[in-house]
mmCIF file of C-alpha atoms in Angstrom:
data_model
loop_
_atom_site.group_PDB
_atom_site.id
_atom_site.type_symbol
_atom_site.label_atom_id
_atom_site.label_comp_id
_atom_site.label_asym_id
_atom_site.label_seq_id
_atom_site.Cartn_x
_atom_site.Cartn_y
_atom_site.Cartn_z
ATOM 1 C CA MET A 186 4.047 127.696 23.931
ATOM 2 C CA GLY A 187 5.473 126.945 27.365
ATOM 3 C CA MET A 188 5.587 130.532 28.637
ATOM 4 C CA LEU A 189 2.237 131.354 27.031
ATOM 5 C CA ASP A 190 0.647 128.378 28.790
ATOM 6 C CA ARG A 191 2.340 129.263 32.086
ATOM 7 C CA VAL A 192 1.221 132.881 32.053
ATOM 8 C CA VAL A 193 -2.076 132.924 30.191
ATOM 9 C CA GLY A 194 -3.248 129.334 30.382
ATOM 10 C CA GLU A 195 -6.052 128.096 28.150
ATOM 11 C CA GLY A 196 -7.015 131.633 27.113
ATOM 12 C CA GLY A 197 -3.678 132.060 25.366
ATOM 13 C CA ARG A 198 -4.100 128.938 23.294
ATOM 14 C CA GLN A 199 -7.597 130.089 22.337
ATOM 15 C CA VAL A 200 -6.193 133.387 21.059
ATOM 16 C CA ILE A 201 -3.499 131.621 19.024
ATOM 17 C CA ASP A 202 -6.009 129.083 17.671
ATOM 18 C CA SER A 203 -8.385 131.896 16.665
ATOM 19 C CA LEU A 204 -5.644 133.340 14.448
ATOM 20 C CA ALA A 205 -4.827 130.085 12.630
ATOM 21 C CA ASP A 206 -7.181 130.661 9.694
ATOM 22 C CA ILE A 207 -6.607 134.405 9.285
ATOM 23 C CA SER A 208 -3.078 135.267 10.457
ATOM 24 C CA PRO A 209 -1.015 132.343 11.675
ATOM 25 C CA ASP A 210 2.077 134.568 11.464
ATOM 26 C CA LEU A 211 0.621 136.907 14.085
ATOM 27 C CA GLY A 212 -0.011 133.906 16.328
ATOM 28 C CA HIS A 213 3.559 132.761 15.752
ATOM 29 C CA HIS A 214 4.962 136.172 16.739
ATOM 30 C CA ILE A 215 2.823 136.313 19.869
ATOM 31 C CA VAL A 216 4.250 132.964 20.952
ATOM 32 C CA ALA A 217 7.833 133.407 19.719
ATOM 33 C CA TRP A 218 8.488 137.081 20.389
ATOM 34 C CA ALA A 219 6.108 138.269 23.100
ATOM 35 C CA PHE A 220 5.974 135.100 25.188
ATOM 36 C CA GLY A 221 9.255 133.622 23.970
ATOM 37 C CA ASP A 222 11.757 136.467 23.967
ATOM 38 C CA ILE A 223 10.156 139.191 26.078
ATOM 39 C CA TYR A 224 8.283 137.355 28.840
ATOM 40 C CA SER A 225 11.277 135.086 29.502
ATOM 41 C CA ARG A 226 13.652 137.939 30.307
ATOM 42 C CA PRO A 227 14.730 137.742 33.963
ATOM 43 C CA GLN A 228 14.691 141.474 34.762
ATOM 44 C CA LEU A 229 10.992 141.534 35.719
ATOM 45 C CA ALA A 230 8.958 138.892 37.506
ATOM 46 C CA LEU A 231 5.892 137.604 35.651
ATOM 47 C CA ARG A 232 3.541 139.363 38.080
ATOM 48 C CA ASP A 233 5.340 142.663 37.425
ATOM 49 C CA ARG A 234 5.103 142.106 33.678
ATOM 50 C CA GLN A 235 1.357 141.625 34.044
ATOM 51 C CA LEU A 236 1.018 144.843 36.058
ATOM 52 C CA VAL A 237 2.823 146.708 33.272
ATOM 53 C CA THR A 238 0.667 144.978 30.652
ATOM 54 C CA LEU A 239 -2.566 145.860 32.461
ATOM 55 C CA GLY A 240 -1.478 149.489 32.725
ATOM 56 C CA MET A 241 -0.536 149.665 29.058
ATOM 57 C CA LEU A 242 -3.716 147.996 27.793
ATOM 58 C CA THR A 243 -5.802 150.272 30.011
ATOM 59 C CA ALA A 244 -3.973 153.367 28.772
ATOM 60 C CA LEU A 245 -4.329 152.345 25.131
ATOM 61 C CA GLY A 246 -8.087 151.891 25.444
ATOM 62 C CA GLY A 247 -10.125 149.715 23.116
ATOM 63 C CA CYS A 248 -8.200 146.634 24.255
ATOM 64 C CA GLU A 249 -10.936 144.977 26.290
ATOM 65 C CA PRO A 250 -10.470 141.492 24.754
ATOM 66 C CA GLN A 251 -6.752 141.646 25.550
ATOM 67 C CA LEU A 252 -7.484 142.975 29.040
ATOM 68 C CA ASP A 253 -9.720 139.957 29.615
ATOM 69 C CA VAL A 254 -6.854 137.618 28.708
ATOM 70 C CA HIS A 255 -4.278 139.541 30.750
ATOM 71 C CA ILE A 256 -6.453 139.974 33.846
ATOM 72 C CA ASN A 257 -6.797 136.195 33.853
ATOM 73 C CA ALA A 258 -3.034 135.968 33.290
ATOM 74 C CA ALA A 259 -2.399 138.343 36.197
ATOM 75 C CA LEU A 260 -4.412 136.039 38.442
ATOM 76 C CA ASN A 261 -2.477 133.040 37.060
ATOM 77 C CA VAL A 262 0.887 134.558 38.001
ATOM 78 C CA GLY A 263 -0.114 135.457 41.542
ATOM 79 C CA LEU A 264 -1.700 138.891 41.522
ATOM 80 C CA SER A 265 -4.770 139.166 43.709
ATOM 81 C CA ALA A 266 -8.046 140.673 42.561
ATOM 82 C CA GLU A 267 -7.414 143.534 44.991
ATOM 83 C CA GLU A 268 -3.978 144.242 43.465
ATOM 84 C CA ILE A 269 -5.454 144.235 39.972
ATOM 85 C CA ILE A 270 -8.204 146.666 40.966
ATOM 86 C CA GLU A 271 -5.662 148.917 42.670
ATOM 87 C CA ALA A 272 -3.520 148.950 39.508
ATOM 88 C CA LEU A 273 -6.565 149.873 37.407
ATOM 89 C CA LEU A 274 -7.516 152.614 39.868
ATOM 90 C CA HIS A 275 -3.950 153.936 39.744
ATOM 91 C CA SER A 276 -4.091 153.986 35.942
ATOM 92 C CA ALA A 277 -6.999 156.454 36.079
ATOM 93 C CA VAL A 278 -4.577 159.127 37.303
ATOM 94 C CA TYR A 279 -2.499 158.830 34.134
ATOM 95 C CA CYS A 280 -4.896 157.781 31.385
ATOM 96 C CA GLY A 281 -8.278 158.994 32.605
ATOM 97 C CA MET A 282 -11.430 157.710 34.211
ATOM 98 C CA PRO A 283 -13.162 156.377 31.068
ATOM 99 C CA LYS A 284 -10.304 154.013 30.249
ATOM 100 C CA ALA A 285 -9.968 152.923 33.879
ATOM 101 C CA LEU A 286 -13.741 152.355 34.054
ATOM 102 C CA ASN A 287 -13.658 150.184 30.933
ATOM 103 C CA ALA A 288 -10.759 148.145 32.308
ATOM 104 C CA THR A 289 -12.508 147.765 35.663
ATOM 105 C CA ALA A 290 -15.649 146.498 33.913
ATOM 106 C CA VAL A 291 -13.524 143.815 32.249
ATOM 107 C CA ALA A 292 -11.973 142.940 35.616
ATOM 108 C CA LYS A 293 -15.444 142.630 37.144
ATOM 109 C CA LYS A 294 -16.452 140.208 34.376
ATOM 110 C CA VAL A 295 -13.300 138.119 34.834
ATOM 111 C CA PHE A 296 -13.653 138.083 38.620
ATOM 112 C CA ALA A 297 -17.296 136.987 38.310
ATOM 113 C CA GLU A 298 -16.264 134.151 35.980
ATOM 114 C CA GLN A 299 -13.562 133.123 38.462
ATOM 115 C CA GLY A 300 -15.888 133.373 41.490
ATOM 116 C CA LEU A 301 -13.795 136.181 42.995
ATOM 117 C CA LEU A 302 -16.395 138.915 43.445
ATOM 118 C CA THR A 303 -17.046 139.905 47.031
ATOM 119 C CA GLU A 304 -19.446 142.314 48.670
ATOM 120 C CA PRO A 305 -18.215 145.846 48.052
ATOM 121 C CA GLU A 306 -17.267 147.898 51.079
ATOM 122 C CA LYS A 307 -19.057 151.168 51.706
ATOM 123 C CA PRO A 308 -17.301 154.292 50.401
ATOM 124 C CA GLY A 309 -15.259 155.954 53.100
ATOM 125 C CA GLY A 310 -14.604 152.731 54.958
ATOM 126 C CA SER A 311 -12.573 150.632 52.588
ATOM 127 C CA ALA A 312 -8.865 150.379 52.050
ATOM 128 C CA HIS A 313 -9.552 151.812 48.597
ATOM 129 C CA SER A 314 -11.060 155.058 49.830
ATOM 130 C CA VAL A 315 -9.182 158.327 49.971
ATOM 131 C CA PRO A 316 -9.096 159.875 53.445
ATOM 132 C CA GLU A 317 -10.616 163.318 53.677
ATOM 133 C CA GLN A 318 -7.906 165.947 53.574
ATOM 134 C CA ARG A 319 -8.147 169.640 54.255
ATOM 135 C CA PHE A 320 -5.876 172.141 52.613
ATOM 136 C CA PRO A 321 -5.433 175.837 53.381
ATOM 137 C CA GLY A 322 -8.266 177.827 51.857
ATOM 138 C CA GLN A 323 -10.493 174.763 51.504
ATOM 139 C CA GLY A 324 -12.599 175.353 54.598
ATOM 140 C CA GLY A 325 -12.524 173.705 57.982
ATOM 141 C CA THR A 326 -9.669 174.659 60.277
ATOM 142 C CA GLY A 327 -7.244 175.400 57.475
ATOM 143 C CA ASN A 328 -4.613 173.262 59.166
ATOM 144 C CA ALA A 329 -3.041 170.870 56.756
#
């Protein structure tokens, strides 16, 4: 349970406890395999593992409860709210807007619970906005 506690914190224990009466074996494999064997491998830092996990859960879709746990875990291992949102935005390119929107809604809930929500910046002025670009044939000067 050491790695599970380190990465996920109390939320991880709650997940394992919730499985005790229905599938204790699943809980065992989460602790022993996922957080025992896989998370302890040295090739990726814990924060990188959480970025991969967030991307995978977002791409799968329908994993909102697991996203809740892993967004909290991402914060626990040092990712900032801004990095998490950027990863979810990036995922939209590969798995689509609906899945990225669902994941972002979960992030918003987690950030609110953690007191991390800030005033949103206006579109066009934030670090998250895409600068206007002109391409040949798109109007304007045509200079790209």
